[in-house]
Short mmCIF file of C-alpha atoms in Angstrom, two decimals:
data_model
loop_
_atom_site.label_atom_id
_atom_site.label_comp_id
_atom_site.label_asym_id
_atom_site.label_seq_id
_atom_site.Cartn_x
_atom_site.Cartn_y
_atom_site.Cartn_z
CA MET A 1 0.01 -0.04 -0.04
CA ASN A 2 1.51 3.31 -0.87
CA PHE A 3 1.34 6.30 1.20
CA TRP A 4 -1.35 8.26 -1.01
CA ASP A 5 -3.65 5.22 -0.64
CA LYS A 6 -2.97 5.02 2.98
CA ILE A 7 -4.17 8.59 3.96
CA THR A 8 -6.89 8.73 1.36
CA GLY A 9 -8.40 5.33 1.89
CA ASN A 10 -8.36 5.00 -1.86
CA ASP A 11 -7.39 1.27 -1.51
CA MET A 12 -10.54 0.56 0.46
CA LYS A 13 -12.76 2.45 -1.77
CA LYS A 14 -11.59 0.25 -4.70
CA GLU A 15 -12.12 -2.91 -2.26
CA MET A 16 -15.67 -1.69 -1.37
CA LYS A 17 -16.62 -1.34 -4.74
CA ALA A 18 -15.46 -4.89 -5.56
CA PHE A 19 -17.62 -6.16 -2.65
CA ASP A 20 -20.72 -4.13 -4.02
CA ALA A 21 -20.31 -5.87 -7.31
CA ARG A 22 -20.20 -9.19 -5.63
CA VAL A 23 -23.22 -8.36 -3.43
CA GLN A 24 -25.16 -7.21 -6.51
CA LYS A 25 -25.27 -10.79 -7.68
CA LEU A 26 -26.73 -12.28 -4.51
CA PRO A 27 -30.50 -12.98 -3.92
CA ALA A 28 -32.53 -10.05 -2.45
CA ASP A 29 -32.80 -11.49 1.05
CA TYR A 30 -28.95 -11.86 1.10
CA GLN A 31 -28.35 -8.25 0.03
CA THR A 32 -30.73 -7.00 3.01
CA ALA A 33 -28.68 -9.18 5.40
CA TRP A 34 -25.36 -7.93 4.01
CA LYS A 35 -26.68 -4.21 4.79
CA GLU A 36 -27.52 -5.41 8.34
CA ILE A 37 -24.11 -7.07 8.74
CA ASN A 38 -22.43 -3.86 7.44
CA ALA A 39 -24.27 -1.79 9.96
CA HIS A 40 -23.27 -4.03 12.84
CA LEU A 41 -19.77 -4.47 11.95
CA TRP A 42 -18.65 -0.87 11.34
CA PRO A 43 -18.74 -0.19 15.11
CA HIS A 44 -15.88 -2.71 15.43
CA THR A 45 -13.71 -0.78 13.08
CA ASP A 46 -10.17 0.39 13.90
CA PHE A 47 -9.60 4.07 13.11
CA THR A 48 -9.33 3.45 9.16
CA GLY A 49 -11.64 0.48 8.71
CA ARG A 50 -8.97 -1.52 7.17
CA ASN A 51 -9.26 -4.29 9.91
CA LEU A 52 -12.75 -5.06 8.61
CA MET A 53 -11.83 -5.69 4.97
CA PRO A 54 -10.79 -9.34 5.29
CA ILE A 55 -13.76 -9.94 7.52
CA PHE A 56 -15.95 -8.58 4.80
CA ASP A 57 -14.37 -10.61 2.20
CA GLY A 58 -14.87 -13.68 4.20
CA VAL A 59 -18.56 -13.14 5.02
CA LEU A 60 -19.23 -12.51 1.33
CA GLY A 61 -17.51 -15.72 0.49
CA LEU A 62 -19.94 -17.48 3.02
CA LEU A 63 -22.82 -15.73 1.50
CA GLU A 64 -21.89 -16.57 -1.97
CA GLU A 65 -21.27 -20.22 -1.10
CA THR A 66 -24.70 -20.63 0.69
CA ALA A 67 -26.59 -18.75 -1.98
CA ALA A 68 -25.24 -21.10 -4.59
CA GLU A 69 -26.56 -23.99 -2.48
CA GLY A 70 -29.86 -22.43 -2.62
CA GLN A 71 -30.27 -21.91 1.24
CA SER A 72 -32.24 -19.00 2.36
CA VAL A 73 -30.22 -16.32 4.31
CA GLN A 74 -32.51 -17.07 7.37
CA GLU A 75 -31.18 -20.71 7.29
CA VAL A 76 -27.60 -19.38 7.00
CA LEU A 77 -27.51 -16.72 9.70
CA GLY A 78 -30.43 -17.41 11.81
CA ASP A 79 -32.13 -14.71 13.88
CA ASP A 80 -29.10 -13.28 15.66
CA ILE A 81 -27.22 -11.20 13.11
CA LYS A 82 -25.87 -8.95 15.73
CA GLY A 83 -24.49 -11.89 17.70
CA PHE A 84 -22.95 -13.26 14.57
CA CYS A 85 -21.25 -9.84 13.88
CA SER A 86 -19.78 -9.63 17.32
CA ALA A 87 -18.48 -13.05 17.08
CA LEU A 88 -16.91 -12.23 13.69
CA ALA A 89 -15.20 -9.02 15.14
CA GLY A 90 -13.86 -11.21 18.15
CA ASN A 91 -15.67 -8.90 20.26
CA GLU A 92 -17.45 -11.28 22.67
CA GLY A 93 -18.90 -9.89 25.82
CA ALA A 94 -18.42 -6.39 27.02
CA LYS A 95 -15.72 -4.01 25.77
CA SER A 96 -12.82 -3.40 27.99
CA TYR A 97 -12.50 0.08 29.51
CA ARG A 98 -9.39 0.33 27.47
CA ASP A 99 -11.29 -0.25 24.32
CA LYS A 100 -13.98 2.33 25.58
CA TRP A 101 -11.44 5.02 26.32
CA ARG A 102 -9.66 4.36 22.92
CA LYS A 103 -13.00 4.72 21.32
CA GLN A 104 -13.83 7.85 23.15
CA LEU A 105 -10.42 9.38 22.01
CA ASN A 106 -11.06 8.38 18.44
CA ASP A 107 -14.52 9.85 18.37
CA ASN A 108 -13.25 13.10 19.86
CA ILE A 109 -10.43 13.34 17.31
CA ALA A 110 -12.93 12.45 14.50
CA LYS A 111 -15.40 15.24 15.63
CA LYS A 112 -12.61 17.88 15.93
CA LEU A 113 -11.60 16.86 12.40
CA GLY A 114 -15.17 17.48 11.13
CA LYS A 115 -15.41 13.66 10.58
CA MET B 1 -22.35 -22.59 27.75
CA LEU B 2 -22.93 -24.12 24.42
CA LYS B 3 -20.29 -22.01 22.74
CA GLY B 4 -17.24 -24.07 24.13
CA VAL B 5 -19.18 -27.34 23.38
CA LEU B 6 -19.78 -26.40 19.96
CA GLU B 7 -16.08 -25.59 19.25
CA GLY B 8 -15.16 -28.91 20.66
CA SER B 9 -17.71 -30.63 18.49
CA VAL B 10 -16.60 -29.00 15.36
CA LEU B 11 -13.05 -30.02 15.94
CA GLU B 12 -14.24 -33.58 16.48
CA ILE B 13 -16.07 -33.54 13.31
CA ILE B 14 -13.03 -32.24 11.48
CA SER B 15 -10.69 -34.69 13.06
CA ARG B 16 -12.62 -37.47 11.46
CA GLU B 17 -12.39 -36.31 7.84
CA GLU B 18 -11.57 -33.29 5.91
CA THR B 19 -14.86 -31.44 5.52
CA TYR B 20 -16.46 -27.93 4.85
CA GLY B 21 -18.91 -25.66 6.61
CA TYR B 22 -22.17 -26.87 5.19
CA GLU B 23 -21.40 -30.48 5.85
CA ILE B 24 -20.45 -29.58 9.53
CA THR B 25 -23.60 -27.65 10.00
CA ARG B 26 -25.60 -30.43 8.71
CA ARG B 27 -23.85 -32.92 10.94
CA LEU B 28 -24.59 -31.00 14.10
CA ASN B 29 -28.22 -30.35 13.07
CA ALA B 30 -28.67 -34.30 12.51
CA LEU B 31 -27.09 -34.80 15.99
CA GLY B 32 -29.79 -32.72 17.51
CA PHE B 33 -28.34 -29.23 17.66
CA THR B 34 -31.13 -27.96 15.45
CA ASP B 35 -30.75 -24.23 15.99
CA VAL B 36 -27.18 -24.30 15.04
CA VAL B 37 -26.87 -22.25 11.61
CA GLU B 38 -24.01 -22.11 9.16
CA GLY B 39 -23.10 -18.68 10.35
CA THR B 40 -22.53 -19.94 13.80
CA VAL B 41 -20.22 -22.65 12.55
CA TYR B 42 -18.37 -20.12 10.21
CA THR B 43 -17.57 -18.02 13.23
CA ILE B 44 -16.06 -21.15 14.98
CA LEU B 45 -14.11 -22.09 12.11
CA LEU B 46 -12.56 -18.74 11.91
CA ARG B 47 -11.52 -19.01 15.35
CA LEU B 48 -10.02 -22.48 14.83
CA GLU B 49 -8.21 -21.25 11.93
CA LYS B 50 -6.89 -18.19 13.73
CA ASN B 51 -5.78 -20.21 16.63
CA LYS B 52 -4.02 -22.47 14.05
CA LEU B 53 -5.74 -25.75 15.02
CA VAL B 54 -6.79 -26.47 11.34
CA GLU B 55 -5.18 -26.66 7.87
CA THR B 56 -7.41 -25.26 4.92
CA THR B 57 -7.55 -25.87 1.37
CA LYS B 58 -9.65 -24.45 -1.31
CA LYS B 59 -11.29 -26.89 -3.64
CA PRO B 60 -13.72 -26.25 -6.60
CA SER B 61 -17.28 -27.16 -6.18
CA ASP B 62 -20.05 -28.19 -8.76
CA MET B 63 -21.82 -25.07 -8.16
CA GLY B 64 -20.91 -21.78 -6.89
CA PRO B 65 -17.46 -20.59 -5.86
CA PRO B 66 -14.74 -22.90 -4.49
CA ARG B 67 -15.05 -24.24 -1.05
CA LYS B 68 -13.07 -24.13 1.98
CA PHE B 69 -12.09 -27.62 3.30
CA PHE B 70 -10.63 -28.01 6.76
CA MET B 71 -8.36 -30.52 8.29
CA ILE B 72 -7.22 -31.03 11.72
CA ASN B 73 -3.36 -30.59 12.50
CA GLU B 74 -1.20 -31.65 15.40
CA ALA B 75 -2.18 -28.74 17.56
CA GLY B 76 -5.75 -29.43 16.89
CA ARG B 77 -5.53 -32.93 17.98
CA GLU B 78 -3.92 -31.86 21.14
CA GLU B 79 -6.58 -29.34 21.88
CA LEU B 80 -9.18 -31.69 21.01
CA ARG B 81 -7.69 -34.30 23.53
CA LYS B 82 -7.85 -31.46 26.20
CA PHE B 83 -11.36 -30.69 25.26
CA TRP B 84 -12.48 -34.35 25.94
CA GLU B 85 -10.64 -34.22 29.15
CA LYS B 86 -12.30 -31.23 30.41
CA TRP B 87 -15.63 -32.46 29.09
CA GLU B 88 -15.09 -35.76 31.07
CA PHE B 89 -14.50 -33.82 34.36
CA VAL B 90 -17.64 -31.39 33.87
CA ASN B 91 -19.68 -34.43 32.93
CA SER B 92 -18.76 -36.43 35.95
CA LYS B 93 -19.17 -33.36 38.29
CA MET B 94 -22.65 -32.54 36.87
CA SER B 95 -23.62 -35.99 37.37
CA GLU B 96 -22.46 -35.88 40.76
CA LEU B 97 -24.24 -32.84 41.68
CA LYS B 98 -27.59 -34.07 40.23
CA GLU B 99 -27.23 -37.36 42.34
CA ARG B 100 -26.66 -35.54 45.67
CA LYS B 101 -29.79 -33.36 45.17
CA GLN B 102 -31.93 -36.23 46.09
#
């Protein structure tokens, strides 16, 4: 990754676009679930969001495999998408204080920078 | 409680033969864990892989994208042995507790 990509997030934009193209090929109920997974996973991001890229890639792989098998998204993920996402992010149970403080700090900086 | 048990069960299933997520889920369902879904197994597999207890290979499937197959390794076997040891312990203590109740 070069410096320009690193500070602009250009590499991630490209990756997200590639993900979107893959999502478009999935059945409608899968696309809805993908949106929900996204919403639940982003809170687990590090400052840049780069830590989530391999996770997104893996989940999309899972969705593609199971969609090809003709399973419904309900059969694959069950009711607890939120729980699935926190298991994915390796964030089981409560966040530690350190995590909370770090998040606070990150949020404050983001706010000051105008997001 | 079920989480640790499921992880051991998945490892046990993998230890018998090289297999993939969908098959593991069906096995668990057939065993009576009816509310285990593929997503659950997927997160367990991720954890096993991260802890280097299994080896993975990608193989083409008749339909859709290539499938990820899982095979147990030495560290995995050791982990599985410990799991059954712990399980035996919990199992015997729980029976003991239940019998003493009366």
